[in-house]
């Protein structure tokens, strides 16, 4: 049947065009990654476009992504970008069968988009950052032009044979050469990217942390309850939560790292290197960090032993005074090597709390994921206003004069950590046997401490839980309750009281703009 034959022919040619487009897109990304490996890995098109998407995503959507995908949110974004690019590449390939130049120009347009995104990034290092996107686009456009020429029978440069039909052999040869070449370029790009981080990796491996001048006291044995399923008192580095916007984790060479302190009220601006910090008296403290994106009962809290320099000492040496002592700056803006900005109250970081520039975490140099070589740690403040990783600049200013990254996206300027408690065991929808069931978890209220935790089963009375020993007011506290469980479905709820006597509020609030609040509960079925 003529209609069926025509349809099959059209479908076949469209599939060829889409295949040519996918190969062209693969080539563009592979060449771009190779060029980025030569210039700067963070300038790759997927990274810069992904960063631009993150910057322009509404806060509620970001919060949803963290809630839904956790620490895999950036992987999901990158896969989504690649999926969209694949669809567009296939469409441009199909278009190229009819309009050869238009399809190739479409690839170039996406190169321009990548170049524009590269220049817009806060960590852009200038015109060189556009080269990966541009070189990749030119390579992809050239491949598409050649392949659709083979698929459609249109002559290519230096080859005018078979102009009236499909050049099967020519297409397959060109496609094979393209696939091999693009794969080689991509592998070379990965190699170059890895090589560019070798100095940073070597600097971390060779770093020997000095002993602290002010060591942390031993954690009380009774701070860790022997209850299966409870969160460990100290969070291992590999298990510590990571929430940030970095699609590529910065690999900073400790030997070239610098920190500049400057701005309003800084009478003696200074620049420090890592040796400068390590030569100073270091303090060691156990501090619990919490992410503002942590939902009630969520996992984005962790406790570690941090080693570092008192931030207040560095600021004082630079002539900085807190507002209560007549200082003109009330906001400290910390900048990361990837352009992230976080704003902390100057009063808070200089009020005597153990605000530090950390170089160590649980006895090791900071992991790259957690800010090597130096990051900020400020107990009592949510991470988005204090915990700057990969820090390289501290500017003193005012809240009226400057809005940091998250404040521009409608999060609160000031964000002290709220009192929270969480049930770790039993898990939601667990099916424990009737009898004694140990309900246990953690509670935190940094700078205030936890003095009471209570449990309620269904609509019964509140019962006091047993508290583990408190380490410090800046760490979380474990708790447990022996429940005489009876068969059936039950709702278990927890609430905590902080060191000021303030009970955790019942009403649930969203994480935006300054952190979630409310009681955590789990439903279980006792068998």
Short mmCIF file of C-alpha atoms in Angstrom, two decimals:
data_model
loop_
_atom_site.label_atom_id
_atom_site.label_comp_id
_atom_site.label_asym_id
_atom_site.label_seq_id
_atom_site.Cartn_x
_atom_site.Cartn_y
_atom_site.Cartn_z
CA UNK A 1 0.00 0.00 0.00
CA UNK A 2 1.46 3.36 -1.04
CA UNK A 3 0.39 5.11 2.17
CA UNK A 4 1.99 2.47 4.44
CA UNK A 5 5.12 2.45 2.33
CA UNK A 6 5.37 6.24 2.49
CA UNK A 7 4.77 6.23 6.24
CA UNK A 8 7.45 3.61 6.82
CA UNK A 9 9.86 5.56 4.66
CA UNK A 10 9.17 8.79 6.53
CA UNK A 11 9.51 7.08 9.91
CA UNK A 12 12.80 5.52 8.84
CA UNK A 13 14.24 8.80 7.63
CA UNK A 14 13.07 10.60 10.78
CA UNK A 15 14.73 7.94 12.91
CA UNK A 16 17.94 8.44 10.95
CA UNK A 17 17.73 12.18 11.49
CA UNK A 18 17.07 11.74 15.22
CA UNK A 19 20.03 9.37 15.46
CA UNK A 20 22.21 11.93 13.71
CA UNK A 21 21.01 14.57 16.15
CA UNK A 22 21.77 12.39 19.18
CA UNK A 23 25.27 11.69 17.88
CA UNK A 24 25.77 15.40 17.27
CA UNK A 25 24.59 16.21 20.80
CA UNK A 26 26.87 13.55 22.26
CA UNK A 27 29.78 14.99 20.30
CA UNK A 28 29.01 18.52 21.48
CA UNK A 29 28.97 17.50 25.14
CA UNK A 30 32.07 15.31 24.82
CA UNK A 31 34.11 18.01 23.11
CA UNK A 32 32.87 20.58 25.61
CA UNK A 33 33.94 18.37 28.50
CA UNK A 34 37.35 17.88 26.92
CA UNK A 35 37.84 21.63 26.52
CA UNK A 36 36.55 22.24 30.07
CA UNK A 37 39.13 19.73 31.31
CA UNK A 38 41.82 21.81 29.66
CA UNK A 39 40.49 25.18 30.87
CA UNK A 40 38.34 24.77 34.00
CA UNK A 41 36.08 21.77 34.79
CA UNK A 42 33.41 23.98 36.37
CA UNK A 43 32.94 25.74 32.98
CA UNK A 44 31.41 22.67 31.33
CA UNK A 45 28.01 23.39 29.72
CA UNK A 46 25.98 20.97 31.86
CA UNK A 47 27.50 22.46 35.00
CA UNK A 48 27.00 26.12 34.07
CA UNK A 49 23.50 25.60 32.67
CA UNK A 50 22.59 23.49 35.70
CA UNK A 51 23.90 26.22 37.99
CA UNK A 52 21.86 28.83 36.13
CA UNK A 53 18.76 26.65 36.49
CA UNK A 54 19.37 26.28 40.24
CA UNK A 55 19.81 30.04 40.63
CA UNK A 56 16.53 30.75 38.87
CA UNK A 57 14.46 28.02 40.50
CA UNK A 58 11.92 29.31 43.05
CA UNK A 59 12.75 28.49 46.66
CA UNK A 60 9.63 26.33 47.04
CA UNK A 61 10.70 24.18 44.08
CA UNK A 62 14.22 23.79 45.48
CA UNK A 63 12.76 22.79 48.81
CA UNK A 64 10.57 20.23 47.06
CA UNK A 65 13.60 18.82 45.23
CA UNK A 66 15.57 18.42 48.46
CA UNK A 67 12.56 16.89 50.20
CA UNK A 68 11.86 14.47 47.33
CA UNK A 69 15.37 13.53 46.16
CA UNK A 70 17.52 14.37 49.17
CA UNK A 71 21.23 14.60 48.43
CA UNK A 72 20.54 13.21 44.94
CA UNK A 73 18.77 16.40 43.87
CA UNK A 74 21.75 17.60 41.82
CA UNK A 75 22.07 14.24 40.07
CA UNK A 76 18.39 14.37 39.18
CA UNK A 77 18.85 17.89 37.79
CA UNK A 78 21.82 16.87 35.66
CA UNK A 79 19.98 13.82 34.32
CA UNK A 80 17.01 16.04 33.55
CA UNK A 81 19.21 18.49 31.64
CA UNK A 82 20.76 15.64 29.65
CA UNK A 83 17.31 14.20 28.87
CA UNK A 84 16.06 17.57 27.61
CA UNK A 85 19.21 18.06 25.54
CA UNK A 86 18.77 14.58 24.04
CA UNK A 87 15.19 15.35 23.01
CA UNK A 88 16.23 18.67 21.48
CA UNK A 89 19.17 17.06 19.68
CA UNK A 90 16.91 14.38 18.21
CA UNK A 91 14.43 17.05 17.08
CA UNK A 92 17.19 19.12 15.48
CA UNK A 93 18.43 16.01 13.69
CA UNK A 94 14.97 15.30 12.29
CA UNK A 95 14.67 18.97 11.29
CA UNK A 96 18.07 18.80 9.64
CA UNK A 97 16.83 16.22 7.12
CA UNK A 98 14.61 18.89 5.58
CA UNK A 99 16.56 22.01 6.52
CA UNK A 100 20.16 21.02 6.88
CA UNK A 101 21.62 24.39 7.80
CA UNK A 102 18.76 25.24 10.14
CA UNK A 103 19.36 22.08 12.16
CA UNK A 104 23.06 22.81 12.48
CA UNK A 105 22.38 26.42 13.43
CA UNK A 106 20.09 25.14 16.16
CA UNK A 107 23.05 23.35 17.74
CA UNK A 108 25.05 26.58 17.61
CA UNK A 109 22.24 28.42 19.39
CA UNK A 110 22.50 26.03 22.32
CA UNK A 111 26.22 26.65 22.39
CA UNK A 112 25.51 30.35 22.76
CA UNK A 113 23.10 29.59 25.59
CA UNK A 114 25.81 27.61 27.37
CA UNK A 115 28.35 30.41 26.81
CA UNK A 116 25.94 32.99 28.20
CA UNK A 117 25.27 30.82 31.25
CA UNK A 118 29.03 30.44 31.80
CA UNK A 119 29.54 34.21 31.87
CA UNK A 120 26.60 34.69 34.21
CA UNK A 121 27.95 32.39 36.91
CA UNK A 122 29.18 34.14 40.07
CA UNK A 123 32.43 32.16 39.92
CA UNK A 124 33.04 32.94 36.24
CA UNK A 125 36.70 33.56 35.45
CA UNK A 126 36.09 35.52 32.30
CA UNK A 127 35.92 34.92 28.58
CA UNK A 128 37.74 31.59 28.80
CA UNK A 129 34.68 30.02 30.43
CA UNK A 130 32.67 30.30 27.19
CA UNK A 131 35.10 28.18 25.19
CA UNK A 132 33.82 24.72 26.25
CA UNK A 133 30.26 25.55 25.16
CA UNK A 134 31.38 27.20 21.91
CA UNK A 135 33.84 24.50 20.85
CA UNK A 136 31.31 21.82 21.72
CA UNK A 137 28.59 23.56 19.72
CA UNK A 138 30.80 23.96 16.64
CA UNK A 139 31.76 20.27 16.80
CA UNK A 140 28.14 19.21 17.25
CA UNK A 141 26.89 21.43 14.44
CA UNK A 142 29.56 20.11 12.07
CA UNK A 143 28.73 16.50 12.88
CA UNK A 144 25.02 17.10 12.38
CA UNK A 145 25.63 18.79 9.03
CA UNK A 146 27.69 15.83 7.80
CA UNK A 147 25.42 13.09 9.13
CA UNK A 148 22.13 14.48 7.86
CA UNK A 149 23.85 14.98 4.53
CA UNK A 150 24.66 11.27 4.45
CA UNK A 151 21.17 10.36 5.61
CA UNK A 152 19.32 12.58 3.15
CA UNK A 153 21.59 12.16 0.17
CA UNK A 154 22.55 15.83 0.15
CA UNK A 155 26.20 16.30 -0.83
CA UNK A 156 28.76 17.06 1.86
CA UNK A 157 31.94 19.02 1.48
CA UNK A 158 34.29 17.11 -0.78
CA UNK A 159 31.70 14.38 -1.42
CA UNK A 160 29.02 14.93 -4.04
CA UNK A 161 28.34 11.27 -4.74
CA UNK A 162 24.97 9.62 -4.42
CA UNK A 163 23.09 12.87 -4.43
CA UNK A 164 19.76 11.25 -5.22
CA UNK A 165 19.36 8.76 -2.40
CA UNK A 166 20.43 7.63 0.98
CA UNK A 167 24.14 6.87 1.28
CA UNK A 168 23.81 3.93 3.70
CA UNK A 169 27.50 3.06 3.82
CA UNK A 170 28.56 6.69 4.06
CA UNK A 171 26.14 7.33 6.94
CA UNK A 172 27.20 4.26 8.92
CA UNK A 173 30.89 5.01 8.47
CA UNK A 174 30.43 8.66 9.47
CA UNK A 175 28.26 7.68 12.45
CA UNK A 176 30.81 5.12 13.61
CA UNK A 177 33.73 7.50 13.30
CA UNK A 178 31.71 10.15 15.15
CA UNK A 179 30.82 7.78 17.99
CA UNK A 180 34.42 6.67 18.43
CA UNK A 181 35.76 10.23 18.24
CA UNK A 182 33.18 11.64 20.66
CA UNK A 183 33.74 8.83 23.15
CA UNK A 184 37.48 9.43 22.99
CA UNK A 185 36.99 13.15 23.56
CA UNK A 186 34.72 12.47 26.53
CA UNK A 187 37.19 10.05 28.11
CA UNK A 188 40.01 12.53 27.57
CA UNK A 189 37.89 15.20 29.21
CA UNK A 190 37.32 12.98 32.24
CA UNK A 191 41.04 12.32 32.46
CA UNK A 192 41.90 16.00 32.25
CA UNK A 193 39.29 16.87 34.86
CA UNK A 194 40.73 14.29 37.22
CA UNK A 195 44.25 15.50 36.58
CA UNK A 196 43.28 19.09 37.34
CA UNK A 197 42.19 18.00 40.82
CA UNK A 198 45.36 16.02 41.57
CA UNK A 199 47.11 18.91 43.32
CA UNK A 200 44.09 19.44 45.56
CA UNK A 201 43.84 15.75 46.38
CA UNK A 202 47.57 15.57 47.13
CA UNK A 203 47.39 18.67 49.34
CA UNK A 204 44.62 17.08 51.41
CA UNK A 205 46.41 13.75 51.67
CA UNK A 206 49.58 15.50 52.81
CA UNK A 207 47.92 17.75 55.38
CA UNK A 208 48.78 16.96 58.98
CA UNK A 209 46.43 18.65 61.42
CA UNK A 210 48.06 20.17 64.52
CA UNK A 211 46.90 19.16 67.97
CA UNK A 212 44.30 21.56 69.34
CA UNK A 213 45.37 24.10 71.92
CA UNK A 214 41.87 23.76 73.36
CA UNK A 215 40.72 20.15 72.87
CA UNK A 216 37.09 19.12 73.14
CA UNK A 217 36.31 17.26 76.35
CA UNK A 218 35.59 13.55 75.95
CA UNK A 219 32.00 12.80 75.00
CA UNK A 220 30.26 11.30 78.05
CA UNK A 221 29.76 7.56 77.67
CA UNK A 222 26.12 8.00 78.59
CA UNK A 223 25.59 10.41 75.67
CA UNK A 224 25.32 7.41 73.31
CA UNK A 225 22.37 5.15 74.09
CA UNK A 226 22.59 1.48 73.24
CA UNK A 227 19.35 1.37 71.33
CA UNK A 228 19.22 -0.33 67.91
CA UNK A 229 18.15 2.10 65.21
CA UNK A 230 19.02 5.33 67.02
CA UNK A 231 21.17 7.88 65.22
CA UNK A 232 24.81 7.70 66.42
CA UNK A 233 25.82 10.60 68.63
CA UNK A 234 28.76 11.41 66.32
CA UNK A 235 27.98 11.37 62.62
CA UNK A 236 30.66 9.74 60.48
CA UNK A 237 32.05 11.98 57.73
CA UNK A 238 30.69 9.68 55.02
CA UNK A 239 27.21 9.86 56.54
CA UNK A 240 27.12 13.60 57.22
CA UNK A 241 24.41 15.32 55.21
CA UNK A 242 25.33 17.44 52.22
CA UNK A 243 22.99 20.16 50.96
CA UNK A 244 24.44 22.84 48.66
CA UNK A 245 24.11 24.13 45.11
CA UNK A 246 27.46 22.87 43.78
CA UNK A 247 26.94 20.56 40.79
CA UNK A 248 30.70 19.97 40.77
CA UNK A 249 32.33 19.73 44.19
CA UNK A 250 35.19 22.28 44.27
CA UNK A 251 38.63 20.70 44.61
CA UNK A 252 40.74 23.47 46.13
CA UNK A 253 44.51 23.13 46.45
CA UNK A 254 45.40 23.88 50.06
CA UNK A 255 48.73 25.31 48.95
CA UNK A 256 47.13 28.05 46.86
CA UNK A 257 44.08 28.70 49.06
CA UNK A 258 43.69 32.21 50.46
CA UNK A 259 41.14 33.93 52.71
CA UNK A 260 40.61 37.67 52.50
CA UNK A 261 38.93 39.64 55.32
CA UNK A 262 37.82 43.15 54.40
CA UNK A 263 34.90 45.55 54.34
CA UNK A 264 33.05 47.97 56.59
CA UNK A 265 34.72 48.50 59.93
CA UNK A 266 37.78 46.42 58.99
CA UNK A 267 40.63 48.75 59.94
CA UNK A 268 43.32 46.17 59.17
CA UNK A 269 42.31 44.07 56.13
CA UNK A 270 44.25 40.85 55.88
CA UNK A 271 44.72 37.82 53.67
CA UNK A 272 45.48 34.46 55.28
CA UNK A 273 46.77 31.22 53.81
CA UNK A 274 46.24 27.79 55.34
CA UNK A 275 49.63 27.76 57.07
CA UNK A 276 48.69 31.03 58.78
CA UNK A 277 45.61 29.38 60.26
CA UNK A 278 47.35 26.14 61.23
CA UNK A 279 50.05 28.10 63.06
CA UNK A 280 47.46 29.66 65.36
CA UNK A 281 45.99 28.08 68.52
CA UNK A 282 43.26 25.74 67.30
CA UNK A 283 40.13 24.80 69.17
CA UNK A 284 38.23 21.51 68.93
CA UNK A 285 34.49 21.37 69.55
CA UNK A 286 31.54 19.01 69.12
CA UNK A 287 28.85 20.93 67.22
CA UNK A 288 25.59 19.82 65.64
CA UNK A 289 24.77 21.41 62.28
CA UNK A 290 21.27 21.62 60.84
CA UNK A 291 20.05 22.51 57.36
CA UNK A 292 17.13 24.91 57.05
CA UNK A 293 15.63 22.54 54.44
CA UNK A 294 15.21 19.87 57.10
CA UNK A 295 11.55 18.96 57.43
CA UNK A 296 10.10 17.96 60.79
CA UNK A 297 11.62 14.54 61.43
CA UNK A 298 14.02 14.97 58.51
CA UNK A 299 17.60 13.68 58.12
CA UNK A 300 19.50 16.93 57.48
CA UNK A 301 21.17 17.29 60.85
CA UNK A 302 24.53 15.88 61.92
CA UNK A 303 26.98 16.09 64.79
CA UNK A 304 30.75 16.17 64.32
CA UNK A 305 33.95 17.12 66.13
CA UNK A 306 35.33 20.20 64.41
CA UNK A 307 38.86 21.59 64.57
CA UNK A 308 39.64 25.16 63.63
CA UNK A 309 40.43 28.76 64.44
CA UNK A 310 38.15 31.04 66.40
CA UNK A 311 36.54 33.34 63.88
CA UNK A 312 36.10 36.10 66.44
CA UNK A 313 39.87 36.21 67.03
CA UNK A 314 40.59 36.74 63.33
CA UNK A 315 37.94 39.42 63.08
CA UNK A 316 39.23 41.23 66.15
CA UNK A 317 42.76 41.24 64.76
CA UNK A 318 41.37 42.91 61.64
CA UNK A 319 39.81 45.63 63.77
CA UNK A 320 36.22 44.37 63.60
CA UNK A 321 33.87 45.18 66.46
CA UNK A 322 30.36 43.78 66.94
CA UNK A 323 27.47 46.26 66.78
CA UNK A 324 27.07 46.05 70.58
CA UNK A 325 30.61 47.45 70.92
CA UNK A 326 30.10 50.21 68.36
CA UNK A 327 31.01 48.31 65.20
CA UNK A 328 29.58 49.63 61.96
CA UNK A 329 28.94 46.25 60.29
CA UNK A 330 26.13 43.96 61.41
CA UNK A 331 26.48 41.33 58.66
CA UNK A 332 29.39 39.07 57.77
CA UNK A 333 29.16 37.87 54.16
CA UNK A 334 31.14 34.69 53.51
CA UNK A 335 31.94 33.84 49.88
CA UNK A 336 32.80 30.42 48.55
CA UNK A 337 35.10 29.62 45.64
CA UNK A 338 31.99 28.69 43.62
CA UNK A 339 30.41 32.10 44.18
CA UNK A 340 27.96 31.16 46.94
CA UNK A 341 27.33 33.90 49.51
CA UNK A 342 26.03 33.40 53.05
CA UNK A 343 25.29 36.16 55.53
CA UNK A 344 25.80 35.80 59.31
CA UNK A 345 25.07 38.33 62.07
CA UNK A 346 28.37 39.83 63.25
CA UNK A 347 26.99 39.94 66.78
CA UNK A 348 26.43 36.19 66.76
CA UNK A 349 29.87 35.19 65.50
CA UNK A 350 31.55 37.48 68.06
CA UNK A 351 29.33 36.86 71.12
CA UNK A 352 31.58 34.20 72.64
CA UNK A 353 30.12 31.11 71.03
CA UNK A 354 32.52 28.71 69.32
CA UNK A 355 32.20 30.12 65.80
CA UNK A 356 35.18 28.70 63.92
CA UNK A 357 36.90 28.47 60.60
CA UNK A 358 37.16 24.70 60.54
CA UNK A 359 40.04 22.76 58.99
CA UNK A 360 39.24 19.36 60.49
CA UNK A 361 36.21 17.11 60.90
CA UNK A 362 36.17 14.07 63.20
CA UNK A 363 39.96 13.94 63.33
CA UNK A 364 40.59 14.24 59.58
CA UNK A 365 41.09 17.18 57.21
CA UNK A 366 37.73 18.34 55.92
CA UNK A 367 36.39 16.10 53.14
CA UNK A 368 36.03 17.87 49.79
CA UNK A 369 32.23 17.46 50.04
CA UNK A 370 32.29 19.37 53.31
CA UNK A 371 34.45 22.31 52.39
CA UNK A 372 38.16 21.41 52.22
CA UNK A 373 40.38 23.18 52.99
CA UNK A 374 38.39 25.60 55.21
CA UNK A 375 34.74 26.16 56.05
CA UNK A 376 32.71 28.12 58.57
CA UNK A 377 30.92 26.49 61.50
CA UNK A 378 28.69 28.63 63.73
CA UNK A 379 26.65 26.83 66.40
CA UNK A 380 23.06 27.93 66.77
CA UNK A 381 22.51 29.17 63.21
CA UNK A 382 21.05 27.29 60.27
CA UNK A 383 23.64 26.38 57.66
CA UNK A 384 22.38 28.76 54.99
CA UNK A 385 23.36 31.75 57.15
CA UNK A 386 26.59 30.38 58.60
CA UNK A 387 28.12 27.18 57.23
CA UNK A 388 30.03 28.47 54.20
CA UNK A 389 32.05 25.67 52.59
CA UNK A 390 35.15 26.25 50.45
CA UNK A 391 35.31 29.76 51.90
CA UNK A 392 37.70 32.28 50.33
CA UNK A 393 36.38 35.72 51.27
CA UNK A 394 34.80 37.42 54.29
CA UNK A 395 33.31 40.86 53.78
CA UNK A 396 31.89 42.96 56.60
CA UNK A 397 28.81 44.92 55.59
CA UNK A 398 25.23 45.55 56.74
CA UNK A 399 21.98 43.68 56.26
CA UNK A 400 20.52 46.80 54.64
CA UNK A 401 23.36 47.04 52.11
CA UNK A 402 23.56 43.46 50.83
CA UNK A 403 21.33 40.41 50.42
CA UNK A 404 23.22 37.09 50.15
CA UNK A 405 22.22 34.25 47.82
CA UNK A 406 19.39 32.70 49.83
CA UNK A 407 17.97 35.99 51.09
CA UNK A 408 17.52 37.08 47.46
CA UNK A 409 15.40 33.94 47.11
CA UNK A 410 13.02 34.92 49.94
CA UNK A 411 14.63 33.07 52.84
CA UNK A 412 14.96 34.96 56.12
CA UNK A 413 18.01 37.15 56.80
CA UNK A 414 18.38 35.82 60.33
CA UNK A 415 17.83 32.15 61.12
CA UNK A 416 18.58 30.83 64.63
CA UNK A 417 18.02 27.10 64.89
CA UNK A 418 14.63 26.05 66.25
CA UNK A 419 14.04 23.39 68.88
CA UNK A 420 13.40 20.05 67.18
CA UNK A 421 12.99 16.41 68.16
CA UNK A 422 12.86 13.30 66.01
CA UNK A 423 11.80 9.67 66.44
CA UNK A 424 14.49 7.40 64.96
CA UNK A 425 12.99 4.09 66.08
CA UNK A 426 10.52 2.55 65.46
CA UNK A 427 10.36 3.66 61.83
CA UNK A 428 7.10 4.85 60.24
CA UNK A 429 4.74 1.94 59.49
CA UNK A 430 6.87 -0.49 61.47
CA UNK A 431 5.17 -3.60 62.86
CA UNK A 432 6.68 -4.23 66.31
CA UNK A 433 5.51 -7.07 68.51
CA UNK A 434 3.30 -6.36 71.51
CA UNK A 435 5.17 -5.78 74.77
CA UNK A 436 8.01 -3.43 75.64
CA UNK A 437 9.00 -1.34 72.59
CA UNK A 438 11.82 1.17 72.95
CA UNK A 439 10.99 4.47 71.29
CA UNK A 440 14.14 6.54 70.81
CA UNK A 441 15.62 9.43 68.86
CA UNK A 442 17.42 12.74 69.09
CA UNK A 443 16.52 16.33 69.94
CA UNK A 444 18.43 19.55 69.40
CA UNK A 445 18.34 23.23 70.28
CA UNK A 446 21.87 24.52 69.71
CA UNK A 447 23.03 27.25 72.11
CA UNK A 448 20.14 26.38 74.47
CA UNK A 449 20.40 22.63 74.95
CA UNK A 450 17.64 20.08 75.59
CA UNK A 451 16.28 19.61 79.12
CA UNK A 452 13.16 17.53 78.50
CA UNK A 453 11.68 15.19 75.90
CA UNK A 454 8.15 13.81 76.12
CA UNK A 455 6.28 11.07 74.29
CA UNK A 456 2.57 10.71 73.64
CA UNK A 457 0.87 7.60 72.29
CA UNK A 458 -2.35 8.34 70.41
CA UNK A 459 -4.33 10.85 72.49
CA UNK A 460 -2.91 9.71 75.82
CA UNK A 461 -1.03 11.81 78.35
CA UNK A 462 2.50 13.08 77.73
CA UNK A 463 5.16 10.91 79.33
CA UNK A 464 8.73 11.95 80.09
CA UNK A 465 11.40 10.15 78.10
CA UNK A 466 14.78 9.24 79.56
CA UNK A 467 17.50 11.62 78.41
CA UNK A 468 21.01 10.55 77.54
CA UNK A 469 23.82 12.57 79.07
CA UNK A 470 24.26 16.00 77.54
CA UNK A 471 27.59 16.69 75.87
CA UNK A 472 27.23 20.46 75.35
CA UNK A 473 24.42 22.86 74.57
CA UNK A 474 25.72 22.94 70.99
CA UNK A 475 25.11 19.23 70.36
CA UNK A 476 22.00 17.18 69.98
CA UNK A 477 20.81 14.90 72.77
CA UNK A 478 19.58 11.35 72.54
CA UNK A 479 16.49 10.12 74.38
CA UNK A 480 14.50 6.90 74.85
CA UNK A 481 11.16 5.74 76.22
CA UNK A 482 10.07 2.19 77.12
CA UNK A 483 6.56 1.83 75.78
CA UNK A 484 4.21 -0.97 76.80
CA UNK A 485 2.80 -1.54 73.32
CA UNK A 486 -0.63 -3.09 72.83
CA UNK A 487 -1.90 -4.64 69.59
CA UNK A 488 -3.33 -2.32 66.96
CA UNK A 489 -2.42 0.87 65.16
CA UNK A 490 -0.85 3.65 67.20
CA UNK A 491 0.44 7.16 66.56
CA UNK A 492 3.56 8.11 68.54
CA UNK A 493 4.40 11.81 68.92
CA UNK A 494 7.46 13.51 70.42
CA UNK A 495 8.15 17.03 71.66
CA UNK A 496 11.13 18.65 73.37
CA UNK A 497 11.82 21.51 75.76
CA UNK A 498 14.97 23.60 75.46
CA UNK A 499 17.25 24.97 78.17
CA UNK A 500 15.26 28.19 78.46
CA UNK A 501 12.11 26.24 79.38
CA UNK A 502 10.50 26.88 76.00
CA UNK A 503 8.52 23.89 74.72
CA UNK A 504 8.65 22.89 71.07
CA UNK A 505 5.54 24.33 69.32
CA UNK A 506 2.93 21.94 67.97
CA UNK A 507 1.97 23.86 64.83
CA UNK A 508 3.66 22.63 61.66
CA UNK A 509 5.34 25.24 59.52
CA UNK A 510 7.19 24.96 56.23
CA UNK A 511 10.94 25.16 55.94
CA UNK A 512 10.61 28.48 54.11
CA UNK A 513 11.50 31.15 55.22
CA UNK A 514 13.39 30.28 58.42
CA UNK A 515 13.09 26.55 59.13
CA UNK A 516 10.36 24.04 59.86
CA UNK A 517 8.70 23.60 63.24
CA UNK A 518 6.16 21.22 64.73
CA UNK A 519 5.91 17.84 66.45
CA UNK A 520 7.23 14.71 64.79
CA UNK A 521 5.09 11.58 64.85
CA UNK A 522 5.18 8.06 63.42
CA UNK A 523 2.40 5.52 62.91
CA UNK A 524 3.08 1.89 63.80
CA UNK A 525 1.04 -1.28 63.87
CA UNK A 526 1.67 -3.47 66.90
CA UNK A 527 1.16 -7.17 66.19
#
